[in-house]
Tab-separated table of C-alpha atoms in Angstrom:
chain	number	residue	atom	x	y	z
A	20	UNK	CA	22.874	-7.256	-6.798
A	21	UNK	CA	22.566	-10.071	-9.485
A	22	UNK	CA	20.236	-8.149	-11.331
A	23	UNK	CA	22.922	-5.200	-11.525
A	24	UNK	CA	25.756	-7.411	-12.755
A	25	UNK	CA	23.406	-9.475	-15.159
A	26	UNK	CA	22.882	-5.716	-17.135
A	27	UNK	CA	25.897	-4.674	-16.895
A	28	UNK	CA	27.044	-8.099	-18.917
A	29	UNK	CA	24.306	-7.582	-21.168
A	30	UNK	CA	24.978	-4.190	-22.052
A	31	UNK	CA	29.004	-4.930	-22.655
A	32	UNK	CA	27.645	-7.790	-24.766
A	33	UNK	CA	25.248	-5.828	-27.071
A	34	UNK	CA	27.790	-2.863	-27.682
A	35	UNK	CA	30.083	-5.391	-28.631
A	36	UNK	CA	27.477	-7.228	-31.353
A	37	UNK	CA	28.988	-3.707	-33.640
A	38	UNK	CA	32.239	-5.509	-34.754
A	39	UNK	CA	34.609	-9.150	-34.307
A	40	UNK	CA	36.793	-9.014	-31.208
A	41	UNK	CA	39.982	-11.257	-31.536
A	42	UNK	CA	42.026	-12.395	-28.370
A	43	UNK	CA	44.234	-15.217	-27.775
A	44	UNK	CA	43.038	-15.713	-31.420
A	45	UNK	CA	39.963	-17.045	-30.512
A	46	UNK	CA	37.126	-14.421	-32.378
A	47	UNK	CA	34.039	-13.584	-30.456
A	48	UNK	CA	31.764	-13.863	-33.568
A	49	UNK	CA	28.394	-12.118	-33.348
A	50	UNK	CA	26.556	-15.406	-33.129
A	51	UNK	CA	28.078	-16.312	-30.267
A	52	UNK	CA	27.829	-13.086	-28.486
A	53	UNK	CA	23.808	-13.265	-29.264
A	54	UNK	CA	24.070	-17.122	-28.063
A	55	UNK	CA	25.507	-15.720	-24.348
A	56	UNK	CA	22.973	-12.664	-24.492
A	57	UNK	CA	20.422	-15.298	-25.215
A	58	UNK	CA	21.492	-17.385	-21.980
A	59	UNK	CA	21.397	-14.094	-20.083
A	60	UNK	CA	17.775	-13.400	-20.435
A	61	UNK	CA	16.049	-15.846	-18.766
A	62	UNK	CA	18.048	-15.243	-15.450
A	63	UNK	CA	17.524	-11.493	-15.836
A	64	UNK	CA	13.735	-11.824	-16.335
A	65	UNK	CA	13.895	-14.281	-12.912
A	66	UNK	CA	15.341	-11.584	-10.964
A	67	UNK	CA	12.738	-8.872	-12.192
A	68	UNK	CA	10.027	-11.666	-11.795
A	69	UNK	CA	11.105	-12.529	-8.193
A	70	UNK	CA	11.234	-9.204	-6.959
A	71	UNK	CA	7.919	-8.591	-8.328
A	72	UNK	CA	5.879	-11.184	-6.447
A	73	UNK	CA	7.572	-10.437	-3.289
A	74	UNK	CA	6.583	-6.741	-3.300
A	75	UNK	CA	3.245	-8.128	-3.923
A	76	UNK	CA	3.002	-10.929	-1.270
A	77	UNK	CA	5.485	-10.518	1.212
A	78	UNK	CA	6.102	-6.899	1.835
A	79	UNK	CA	4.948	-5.830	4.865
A	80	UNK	CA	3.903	-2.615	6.215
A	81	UNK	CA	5.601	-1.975	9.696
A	82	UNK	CA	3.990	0.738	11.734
A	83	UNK	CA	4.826	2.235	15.248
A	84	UNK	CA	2.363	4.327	17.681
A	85	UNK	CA	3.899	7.581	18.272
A	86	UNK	CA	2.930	9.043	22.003
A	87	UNK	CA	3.335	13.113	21.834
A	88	UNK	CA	4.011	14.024	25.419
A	89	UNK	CA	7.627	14.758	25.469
A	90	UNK	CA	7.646	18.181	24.207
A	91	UNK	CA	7.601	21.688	26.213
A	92	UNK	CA	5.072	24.247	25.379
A	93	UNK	CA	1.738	22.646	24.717
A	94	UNK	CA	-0.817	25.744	26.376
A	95	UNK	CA	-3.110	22.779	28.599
A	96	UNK	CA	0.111	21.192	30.021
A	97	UNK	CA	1.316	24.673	30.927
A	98	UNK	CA	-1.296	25.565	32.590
A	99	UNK	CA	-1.888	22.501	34.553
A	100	UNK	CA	1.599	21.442	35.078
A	101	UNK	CA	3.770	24.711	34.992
A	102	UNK	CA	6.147	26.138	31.830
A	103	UNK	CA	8.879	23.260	31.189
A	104	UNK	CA	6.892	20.321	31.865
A	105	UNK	CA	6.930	17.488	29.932
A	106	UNK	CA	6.165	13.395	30.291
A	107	UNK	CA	10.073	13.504	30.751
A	108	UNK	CA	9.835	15.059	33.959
A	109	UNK	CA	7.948	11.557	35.542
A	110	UNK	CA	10.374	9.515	33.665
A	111	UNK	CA	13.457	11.232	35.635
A	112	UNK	CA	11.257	10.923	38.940
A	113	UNK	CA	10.828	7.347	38.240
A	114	UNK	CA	12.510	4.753	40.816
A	115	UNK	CA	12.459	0.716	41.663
A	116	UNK	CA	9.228	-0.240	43.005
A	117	UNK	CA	10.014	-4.086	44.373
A	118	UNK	CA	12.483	-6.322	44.061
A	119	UNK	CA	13.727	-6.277	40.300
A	120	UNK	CA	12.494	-3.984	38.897
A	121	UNK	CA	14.682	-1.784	36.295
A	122	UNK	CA	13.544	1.758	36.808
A	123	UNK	CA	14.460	4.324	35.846
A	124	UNK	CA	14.586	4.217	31.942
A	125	UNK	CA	16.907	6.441	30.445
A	126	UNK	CA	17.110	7.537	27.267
A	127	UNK	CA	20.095	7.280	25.455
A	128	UNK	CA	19.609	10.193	23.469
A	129	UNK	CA	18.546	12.327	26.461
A	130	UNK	CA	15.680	14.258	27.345
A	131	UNK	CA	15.044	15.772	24.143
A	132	UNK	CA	12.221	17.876	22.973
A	133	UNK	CA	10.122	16.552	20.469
A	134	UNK	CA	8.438	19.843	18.595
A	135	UNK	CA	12.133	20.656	17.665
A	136	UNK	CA	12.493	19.568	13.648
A	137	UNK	CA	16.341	18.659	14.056
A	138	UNK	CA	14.737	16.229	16.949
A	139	UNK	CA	12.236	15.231	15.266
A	140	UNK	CA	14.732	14.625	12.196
A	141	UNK	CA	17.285	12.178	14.384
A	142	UNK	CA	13.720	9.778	15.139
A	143	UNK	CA	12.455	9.796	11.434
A	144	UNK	CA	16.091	8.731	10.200
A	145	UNK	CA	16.257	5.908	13.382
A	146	UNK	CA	12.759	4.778	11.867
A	147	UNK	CA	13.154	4.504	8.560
A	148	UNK	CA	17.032	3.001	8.801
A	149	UNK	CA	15.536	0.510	10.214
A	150	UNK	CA	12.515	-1.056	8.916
A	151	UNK	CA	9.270	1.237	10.434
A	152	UNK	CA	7.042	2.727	7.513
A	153	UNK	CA	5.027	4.779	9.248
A	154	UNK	CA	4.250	6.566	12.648
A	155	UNK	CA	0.975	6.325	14.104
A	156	UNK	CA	0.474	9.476	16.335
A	157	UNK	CA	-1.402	9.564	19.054
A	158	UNK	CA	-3.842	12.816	18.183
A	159	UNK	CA	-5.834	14.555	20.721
A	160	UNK	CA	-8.541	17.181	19.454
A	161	UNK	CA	-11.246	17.991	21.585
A	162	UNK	CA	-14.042	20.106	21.745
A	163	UNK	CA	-12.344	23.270	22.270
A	164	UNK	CA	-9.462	22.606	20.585
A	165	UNK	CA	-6.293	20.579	20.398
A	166	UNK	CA	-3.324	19.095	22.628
A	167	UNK	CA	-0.089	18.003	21.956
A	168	UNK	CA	-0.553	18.511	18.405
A	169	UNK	CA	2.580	20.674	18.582
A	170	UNK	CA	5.279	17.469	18.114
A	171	UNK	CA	3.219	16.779	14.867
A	172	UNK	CA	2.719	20.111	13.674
A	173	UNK	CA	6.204	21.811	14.473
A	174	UNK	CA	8.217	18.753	14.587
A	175	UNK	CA	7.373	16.020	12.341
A	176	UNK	CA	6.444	17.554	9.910
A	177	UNK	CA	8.775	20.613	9.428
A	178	UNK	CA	11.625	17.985	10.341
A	179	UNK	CA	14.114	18.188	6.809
A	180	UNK	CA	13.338	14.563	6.290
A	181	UNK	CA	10.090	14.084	7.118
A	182	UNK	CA	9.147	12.652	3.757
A	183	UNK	CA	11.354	9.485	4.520
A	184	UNK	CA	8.600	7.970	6.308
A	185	UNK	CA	4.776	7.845	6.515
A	186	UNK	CA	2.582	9.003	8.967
A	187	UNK	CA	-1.547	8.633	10.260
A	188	UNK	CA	-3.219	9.848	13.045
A	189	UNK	CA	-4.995	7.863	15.540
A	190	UNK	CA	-8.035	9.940	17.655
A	191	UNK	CA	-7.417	9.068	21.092
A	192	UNK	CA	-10.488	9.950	21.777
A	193	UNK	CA	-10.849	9.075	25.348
A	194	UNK	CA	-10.966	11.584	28.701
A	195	UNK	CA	-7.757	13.094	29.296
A	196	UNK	CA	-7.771	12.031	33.300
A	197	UNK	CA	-5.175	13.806	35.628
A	198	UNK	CA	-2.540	10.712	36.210
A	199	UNK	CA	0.794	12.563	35.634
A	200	UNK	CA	1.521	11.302	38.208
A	201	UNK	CA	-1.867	9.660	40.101
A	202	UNK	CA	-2.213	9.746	43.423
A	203	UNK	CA	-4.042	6.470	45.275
A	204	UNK	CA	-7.294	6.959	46.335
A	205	UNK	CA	-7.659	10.339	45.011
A	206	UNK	CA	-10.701	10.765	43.118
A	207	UNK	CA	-10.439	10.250	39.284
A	208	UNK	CA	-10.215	13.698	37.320
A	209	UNK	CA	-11.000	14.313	34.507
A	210	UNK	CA	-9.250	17.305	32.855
A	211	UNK	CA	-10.530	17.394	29.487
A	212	UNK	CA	-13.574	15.227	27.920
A	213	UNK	CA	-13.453	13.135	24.301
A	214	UNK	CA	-17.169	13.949	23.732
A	215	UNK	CA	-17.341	16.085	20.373
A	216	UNK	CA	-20.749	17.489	18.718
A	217	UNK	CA	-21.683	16.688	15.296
A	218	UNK	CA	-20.963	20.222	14.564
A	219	UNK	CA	-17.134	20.288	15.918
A	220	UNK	CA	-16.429	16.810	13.874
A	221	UNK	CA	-17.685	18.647	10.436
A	222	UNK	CA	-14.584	21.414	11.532
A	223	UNK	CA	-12.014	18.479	12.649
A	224	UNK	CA	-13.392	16.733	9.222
A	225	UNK	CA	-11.967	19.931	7.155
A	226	UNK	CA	-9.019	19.940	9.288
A	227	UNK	CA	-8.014	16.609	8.927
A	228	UNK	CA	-8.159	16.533	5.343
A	229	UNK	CA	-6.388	20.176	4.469
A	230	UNK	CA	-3.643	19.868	7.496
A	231	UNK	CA	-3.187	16.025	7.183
A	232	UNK	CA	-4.759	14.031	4.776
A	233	UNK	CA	-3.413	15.542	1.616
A	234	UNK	CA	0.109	15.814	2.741
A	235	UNK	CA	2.627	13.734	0.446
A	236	UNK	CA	3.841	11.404	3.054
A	237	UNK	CA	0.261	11.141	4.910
A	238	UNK	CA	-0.073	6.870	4.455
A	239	UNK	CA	-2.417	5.390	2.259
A	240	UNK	CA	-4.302	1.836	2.016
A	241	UNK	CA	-5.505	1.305	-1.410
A	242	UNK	CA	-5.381	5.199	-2.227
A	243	UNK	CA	-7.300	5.892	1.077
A	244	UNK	CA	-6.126	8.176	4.252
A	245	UNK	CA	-5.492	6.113	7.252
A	246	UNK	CA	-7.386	7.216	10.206
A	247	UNK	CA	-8.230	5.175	13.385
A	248	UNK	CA	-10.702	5.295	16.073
A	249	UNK	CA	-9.276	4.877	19.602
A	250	UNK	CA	-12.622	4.989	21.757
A	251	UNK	CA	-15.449	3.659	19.708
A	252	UNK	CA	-18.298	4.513	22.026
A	253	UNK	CA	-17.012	7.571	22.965
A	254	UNK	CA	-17.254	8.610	19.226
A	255	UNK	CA	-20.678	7.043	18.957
A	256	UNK	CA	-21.706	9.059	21.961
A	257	UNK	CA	-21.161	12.330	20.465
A	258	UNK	CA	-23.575	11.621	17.431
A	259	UNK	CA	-26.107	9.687	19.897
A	260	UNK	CA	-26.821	6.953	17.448
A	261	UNK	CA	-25.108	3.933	15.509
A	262	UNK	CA	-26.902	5.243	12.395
A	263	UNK	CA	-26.119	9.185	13.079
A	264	UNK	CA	-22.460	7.980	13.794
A	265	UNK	CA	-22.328	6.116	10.139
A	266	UNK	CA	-23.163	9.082	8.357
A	267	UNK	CA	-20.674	11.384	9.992
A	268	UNK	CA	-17.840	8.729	9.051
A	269	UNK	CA	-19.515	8.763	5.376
A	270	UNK	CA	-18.933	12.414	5.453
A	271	UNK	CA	-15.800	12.505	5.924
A	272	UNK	CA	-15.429	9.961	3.295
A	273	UNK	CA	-17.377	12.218	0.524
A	274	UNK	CA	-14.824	15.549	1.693
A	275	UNK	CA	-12.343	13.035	1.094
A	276	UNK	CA	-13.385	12.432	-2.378
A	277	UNK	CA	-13.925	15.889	-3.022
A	278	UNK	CA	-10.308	16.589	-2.371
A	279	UNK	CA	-8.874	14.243	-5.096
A	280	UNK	CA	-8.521	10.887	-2.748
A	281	UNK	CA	-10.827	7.672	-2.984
A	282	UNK	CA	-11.788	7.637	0.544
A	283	UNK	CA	-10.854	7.353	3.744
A	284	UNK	CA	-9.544	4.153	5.144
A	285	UNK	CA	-11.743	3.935	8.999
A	286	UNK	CA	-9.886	1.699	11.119
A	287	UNK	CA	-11.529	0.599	15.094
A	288	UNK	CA	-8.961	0.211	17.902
A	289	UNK	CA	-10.171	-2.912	19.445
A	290	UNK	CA	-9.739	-3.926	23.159
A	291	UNK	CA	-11.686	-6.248	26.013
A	292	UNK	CA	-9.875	-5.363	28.916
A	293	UNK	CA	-9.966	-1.502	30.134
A	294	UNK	CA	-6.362	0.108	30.937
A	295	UNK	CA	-7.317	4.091	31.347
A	296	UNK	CA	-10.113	4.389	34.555
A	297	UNK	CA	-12.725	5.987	32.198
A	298	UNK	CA	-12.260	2.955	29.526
A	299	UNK	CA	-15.216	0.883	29.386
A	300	UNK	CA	-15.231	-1.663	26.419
A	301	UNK	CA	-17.837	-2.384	23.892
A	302	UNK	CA	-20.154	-5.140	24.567
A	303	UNK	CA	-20.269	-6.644	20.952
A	304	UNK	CA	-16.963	-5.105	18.954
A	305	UNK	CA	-17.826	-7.030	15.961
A	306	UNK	CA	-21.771	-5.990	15.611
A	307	UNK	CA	-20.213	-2.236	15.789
A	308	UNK	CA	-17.535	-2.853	13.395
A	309	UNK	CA	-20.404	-3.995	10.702
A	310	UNK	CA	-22.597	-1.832	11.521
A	311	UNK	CA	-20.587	1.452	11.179
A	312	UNK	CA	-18.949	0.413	8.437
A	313	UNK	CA	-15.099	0.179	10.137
A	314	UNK	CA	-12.501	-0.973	7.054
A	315	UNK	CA	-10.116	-2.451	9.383
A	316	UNK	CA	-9.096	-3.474	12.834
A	317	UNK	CA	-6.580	-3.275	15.032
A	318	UNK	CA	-5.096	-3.133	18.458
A	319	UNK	CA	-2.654	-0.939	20.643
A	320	UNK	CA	-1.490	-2.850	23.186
A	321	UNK	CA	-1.556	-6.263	24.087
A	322	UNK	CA	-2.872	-5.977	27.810
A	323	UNK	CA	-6.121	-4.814	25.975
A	324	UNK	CA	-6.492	-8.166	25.618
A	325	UNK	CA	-4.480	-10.333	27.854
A	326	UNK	CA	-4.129	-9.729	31.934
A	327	UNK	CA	-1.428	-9.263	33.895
A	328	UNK	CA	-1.417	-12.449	36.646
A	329	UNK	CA	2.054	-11.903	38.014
A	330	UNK	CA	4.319	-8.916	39.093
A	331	UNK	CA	6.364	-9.442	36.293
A	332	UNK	CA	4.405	-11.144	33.741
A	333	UNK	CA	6.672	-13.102	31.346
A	334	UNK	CA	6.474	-11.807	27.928
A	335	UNK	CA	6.133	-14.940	25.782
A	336	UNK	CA	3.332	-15.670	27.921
A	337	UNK	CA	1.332	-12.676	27.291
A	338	UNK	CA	2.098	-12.895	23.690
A	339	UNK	CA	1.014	-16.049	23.362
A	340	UNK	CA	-2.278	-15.445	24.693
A	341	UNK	CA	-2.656	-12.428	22.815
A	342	UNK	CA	-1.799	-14.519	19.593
A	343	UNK	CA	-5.124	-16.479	20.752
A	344	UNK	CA	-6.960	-13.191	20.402
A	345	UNK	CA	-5.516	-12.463	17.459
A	346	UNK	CA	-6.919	-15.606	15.830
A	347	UNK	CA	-10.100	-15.100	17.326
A	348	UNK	CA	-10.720	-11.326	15.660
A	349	UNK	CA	-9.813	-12.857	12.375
A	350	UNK	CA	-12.770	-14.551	12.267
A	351	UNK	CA	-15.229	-12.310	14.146
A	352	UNK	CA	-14.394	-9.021	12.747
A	353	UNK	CA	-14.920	-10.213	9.004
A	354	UNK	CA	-12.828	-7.117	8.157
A	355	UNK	CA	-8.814	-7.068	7.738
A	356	UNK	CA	-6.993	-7.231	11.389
A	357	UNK	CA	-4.034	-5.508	11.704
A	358	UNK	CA	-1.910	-7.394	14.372
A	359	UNK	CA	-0.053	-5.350	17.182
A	360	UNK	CA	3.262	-6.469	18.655
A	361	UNK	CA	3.862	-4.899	22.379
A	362	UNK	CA	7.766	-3.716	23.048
A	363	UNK	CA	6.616	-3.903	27.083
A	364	UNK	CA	4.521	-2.932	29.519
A	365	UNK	CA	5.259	-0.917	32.796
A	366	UNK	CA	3.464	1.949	33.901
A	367	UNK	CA	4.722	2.470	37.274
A	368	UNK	CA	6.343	6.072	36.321
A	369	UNK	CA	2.477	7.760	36.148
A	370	UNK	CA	2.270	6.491	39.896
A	371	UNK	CA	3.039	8.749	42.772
A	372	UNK	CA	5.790	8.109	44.428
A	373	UNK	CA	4.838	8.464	47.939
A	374	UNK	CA	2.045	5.928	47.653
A	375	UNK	CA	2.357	1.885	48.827
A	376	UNK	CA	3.252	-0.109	45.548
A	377	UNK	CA	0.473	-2.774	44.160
A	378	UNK	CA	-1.427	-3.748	41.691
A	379	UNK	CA	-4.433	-1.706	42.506
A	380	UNK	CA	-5.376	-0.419	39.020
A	381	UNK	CA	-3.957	1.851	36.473
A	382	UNK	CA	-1.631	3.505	36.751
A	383	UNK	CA	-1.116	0.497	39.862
A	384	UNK	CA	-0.385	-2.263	37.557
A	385	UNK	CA	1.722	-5.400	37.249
A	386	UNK	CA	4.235	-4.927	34.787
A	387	UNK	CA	5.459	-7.310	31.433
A	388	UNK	CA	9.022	-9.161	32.462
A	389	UNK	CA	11.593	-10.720	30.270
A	390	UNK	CA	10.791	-8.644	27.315
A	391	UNK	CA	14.100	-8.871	26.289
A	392	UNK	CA	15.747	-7.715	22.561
A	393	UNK	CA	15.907	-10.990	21.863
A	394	UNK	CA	11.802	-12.097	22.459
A	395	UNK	CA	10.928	-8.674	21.395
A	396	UNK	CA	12.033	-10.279	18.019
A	397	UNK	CA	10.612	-13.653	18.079
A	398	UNK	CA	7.487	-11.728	18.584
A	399	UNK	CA	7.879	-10.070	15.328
A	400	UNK	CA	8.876	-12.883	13.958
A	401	UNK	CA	6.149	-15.393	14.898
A	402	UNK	CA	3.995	-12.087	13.743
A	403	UNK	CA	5.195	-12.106	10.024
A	404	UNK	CA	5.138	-15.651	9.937
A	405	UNK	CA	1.593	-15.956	11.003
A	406	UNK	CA	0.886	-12.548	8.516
A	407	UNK	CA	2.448	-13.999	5.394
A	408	UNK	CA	0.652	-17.220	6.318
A	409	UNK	CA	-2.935	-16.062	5.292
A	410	UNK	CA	-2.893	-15.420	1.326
A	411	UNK	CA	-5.749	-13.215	1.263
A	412	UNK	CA	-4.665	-11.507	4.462
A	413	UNK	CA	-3.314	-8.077	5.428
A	414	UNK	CA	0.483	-7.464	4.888
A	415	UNK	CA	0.240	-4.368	7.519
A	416	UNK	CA	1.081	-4.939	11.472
A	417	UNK	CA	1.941	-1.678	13.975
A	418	UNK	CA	4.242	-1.524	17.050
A	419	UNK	CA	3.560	-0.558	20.537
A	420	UNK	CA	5.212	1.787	20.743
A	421	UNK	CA	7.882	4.145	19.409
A	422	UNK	CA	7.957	6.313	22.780
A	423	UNK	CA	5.911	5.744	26.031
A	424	UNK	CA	8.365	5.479	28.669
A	425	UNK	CA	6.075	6.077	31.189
A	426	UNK	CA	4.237	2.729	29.925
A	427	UNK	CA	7.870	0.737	29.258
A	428	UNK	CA	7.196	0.081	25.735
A	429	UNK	CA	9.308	2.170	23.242
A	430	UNK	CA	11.832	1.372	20.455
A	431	UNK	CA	14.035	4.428	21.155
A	432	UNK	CA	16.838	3.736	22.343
A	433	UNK	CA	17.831	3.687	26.199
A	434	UNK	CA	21.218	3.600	28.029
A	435	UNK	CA	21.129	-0.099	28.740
A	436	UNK	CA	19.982	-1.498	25.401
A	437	UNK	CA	20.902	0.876	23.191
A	438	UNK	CA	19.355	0.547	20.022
A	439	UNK	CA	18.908	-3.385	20.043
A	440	UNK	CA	14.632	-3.076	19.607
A	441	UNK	CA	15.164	-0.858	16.822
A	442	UNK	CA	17.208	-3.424	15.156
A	443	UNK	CA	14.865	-6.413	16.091
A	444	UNK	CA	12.694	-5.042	14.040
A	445	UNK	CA	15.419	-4.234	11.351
A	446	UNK	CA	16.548	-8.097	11.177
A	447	UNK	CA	13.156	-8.963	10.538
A	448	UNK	CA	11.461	-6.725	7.952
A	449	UNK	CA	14.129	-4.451	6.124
C-alpha cells in the first residue's frame, strides 16, 4: 500500500518537472519538485527492498494432504462396496463412542462428490483464499492399475481454477487393508498389495511425468517435481535391494531431465510408530534416507511419532512431544525436514459399529482432545516460529489434513466450526 501511494506521488511529481505551477502565489520551482522526488526515493527503494528479503526468508510454503475417498465411481470401491459408495457413507454412520465424544462430523458443505470440477473448484478457491499452496494427494497406483485417481484426474484438475493452487502426489504405497469399516477380531485383509515390479515402476515413471509432472501448476522445489514416498520398505521391497532401489529413483530423475525439468525432488515419509496393521517401520530411517539418496523429509501425522496415553489425548501435549521429534530428525536426517502440523486425530468412524469400544488398535484407537481452532493455531504458529528460526532451514511445512473425516483431521469446514481451521491457518501465513 505505501509502495502504491509513494509512485503515484512520484509520478504526479515528475510530470509536473515540464513547467512552474503557481498557487497561493507560492511557485513550485523545478528544483524543489526534484528536492521532494529526491526525498521520495529512498523510502520507495525501502519498500521494494523489504519486500524482497521477506519473499526470500520468510515466505513459507503451506501444504495440505489431500485424502481421495469421497468420490462415487472409482471401479475397486464398486466392486467391493456397491455403486454409490463413498468414505462419506462411514462418516454419516458415525456415532458417540464414550462419554464426550463429538461424533458425528458433519460437513458443512454436505456430502459432496469430489471427481465433480465445480466441487473440486469450491475446495481449490477455500485453499488458496486462505493461505494453503499446495495439495498433497494421497495417490494410489498399484500393480494392476490405479484407485481413486478419479478426484485428481476428473476433479482437480479439470476444476476452472485449478491453476490457483499447486499440487504433488504422495505414493501411498502401503496395502490397501479392508477397514471401511473393520470389524474386531476379524482377520486383517488385505484387498490390494503396494508391492510393484521394476518393470510396472518404469510405466508409473512415464506416467507420472506426462500426466503429472509437467503440468503448469504441478509444485516445484528448486525447479524439481515434488514426489514423496509413503512406505519406504515397501518400495525397497519391490526392487529387492537398497542399491537396485537407488537406481530406479535415479531413473526417474534422468526421464525427468529428458522432459525439460532438473530433476525430481524425492521426499521419505518418516514415522516410528505404526498406525495401518500392515505398517511396520524402518529400523534405521536415517541410514535409508542417505543411502537412497531421499532430498527431503517429512511426516503425515503426528501419532507417527507420538502415542496416544489417554482417551482423549490433549492436543498441546501431543504436539509438544512431536516438536521433540521434530528437533531430533533435524539432526539425524542431515537432509531438509519438512515439519507436519496435525488438525486432529480420531478414527473411530472406520470402526464397526456393533463392536465394544477400546483402544485395541487401529482403527480401535484413542483419539486427540482439545484440538480446538484456537490450539490448532498456536500449533502453526509455534511451527513458523521454530521454521523461520533456522536460517539455512526449509521455509516449506504441510498440514494433516485437508479431508479425512474418518481420521478427525480436516480443514474443511464442518457444521460446528465452520470454517475457523481454514482461517487459523489464514491468520498465520497469508
Amino acid at each position: 500500500m505505501l509502495k502504491n501511494v509513494i509512485l503515484l506521488a512520484y509520478r504526479k511529481c515528475l510530470l509536473s518537472l515540464q513547467y512552474e505551477t503557481k498557487k497561493n502565489n507560492i511557485i513550485i520551482t523545478p528544483m524543489k519538485k526534484f528536492i521532494f522526488i529526491a526525498a521520495l526515493l529512498p523510502a520507495l527503494f525501502a519498500c521494494k527492498t523489504n519486500k524482497e528479503n521477506r519473499s526470500l526468508g520468510d515466505e513459507i510454503t503451506v501444504a495440505s494432504y489431500y485424502f481421495p475417498n469421497y468420490h462415487t465411481g472409482d471401479p475397486r470401491n464398486v466392486g467391493h462396496k456397491g455403486e454409490g459408495w463413498s468414505e462419506w457413507e462411514l462418516v454419516k454412520a458415525a456415532q458417540p463412542r464414550f462419554a464426550g465424544h463429538q461424533q458425528p462430523k458433519a460437513p458443512a458443505w454436505g456430502y459432496t462428490d469430489e471427481k465433480d470440477p465445480a466441487v473440486m473448484a469450491q475446495k481449490i478457491a477455500a485453499a488458496a483464499d486462505n493461505g494453503i499452496d499446495a495439495f498433497i494427494f494421497d495417490w494410489y497406483m498399484y500393480e494392476d492399475g490405479p484407485f481413486l485417481n478419479r478426484c485428481l484426474d476428473e476433479g482437480f484438475l479439470k476444476a476452472p481454477n485449478t491453476g490457483r493452487i499447486k499440487f504433488a502426489l504422495m505414493w501411498a504405497n502401503h496395502d490397501w487393508m479392508e477397514i471401511h469399516p473393520y470389524k474386531r477380531g476379524t482377520p486383517q485383509q488385505i484387498l490390494y498389495y503396494a508391492k510393484i515390479s521394476p518393470e510396472r515402476y518404469d510405466e508409473i515413471c512415464d506416467m507420472l511425468i506426462k500426466d503429472y509432472f509437467t503440468k503448469s501448476n504441478y509444485w516445484l522445489i528448486d525447479g524439481k517435481p515434488y514426489f514423496s514416498i509413503y512406505d519406504v520398505q515397501k518400495f525397497v521391497e519391490g526392487f529387492g535391494s537398497i542399491e537396485a532401489t537407488r537406481l530406479a529413483m535415479n531413473r526417474l530423475r534422468e526421464k525427468a531431465v529428458a522432459a525439460g525439468l532438473k530433476g525430481v525432488h524425492w521426499n521419505l515419509v518418516a514415522w516410528g510408530r505404526p498406525i495401518l496393521p500392515v505398517e511396520n517401520p524402518p529400523e534405521n530411517t536415517a541410514e535409508l534416507i542417505r543411502r537412497l539418496g531421499f532430498d527431503s523429509a517429512t511426516s503425515y501425522v503426528w501419532i507417527h511419532h507420538v502415542g496416544l496415553n489417554d482417551v482423549q489425548t490433549d492436543y498441546n501435549q501431543v504436539r509438544d512431544a512431536y516438536f521433540a521429534h521434530w528437533e531430533q530428525a533435524k539432526k539425524e536426517y542431515q537432509v531438509p525436514y519438512f515439519p507436519n502440523v496435525t488438525m486432529g486425530w480420531d478414527s473411530s468412524p472406520r470402526c464397526d459399529l456393533s463392536d465394544e469400544w477400546g483402544n485395541w488398535g487401529y482403527p480401535f484407537t484413542n483419539i486427540i482432545g482439545n484440538n480446538t481452532p484456537e490450539n490448532f493455531k498456536t500449533a502453526l504458529e509455534m511451527t513458523k516460529e521454530k521454521l523461520l528460526s533456522d536460517p539455512n532451514g526449509p521455509r516449506i511445512l504441510n498440514i494433516n489434513c485437508w479431508n479425512e473425516w474418518t481420521e478427525g483431521s480436516y480443514l474443511e469446514p464442518d457444521i460446528i466450526t465452520g470454517t475457523a481451521y481454514l482461517e487459523a491457518v489464514k491468520a498465520v501465513f497469508h
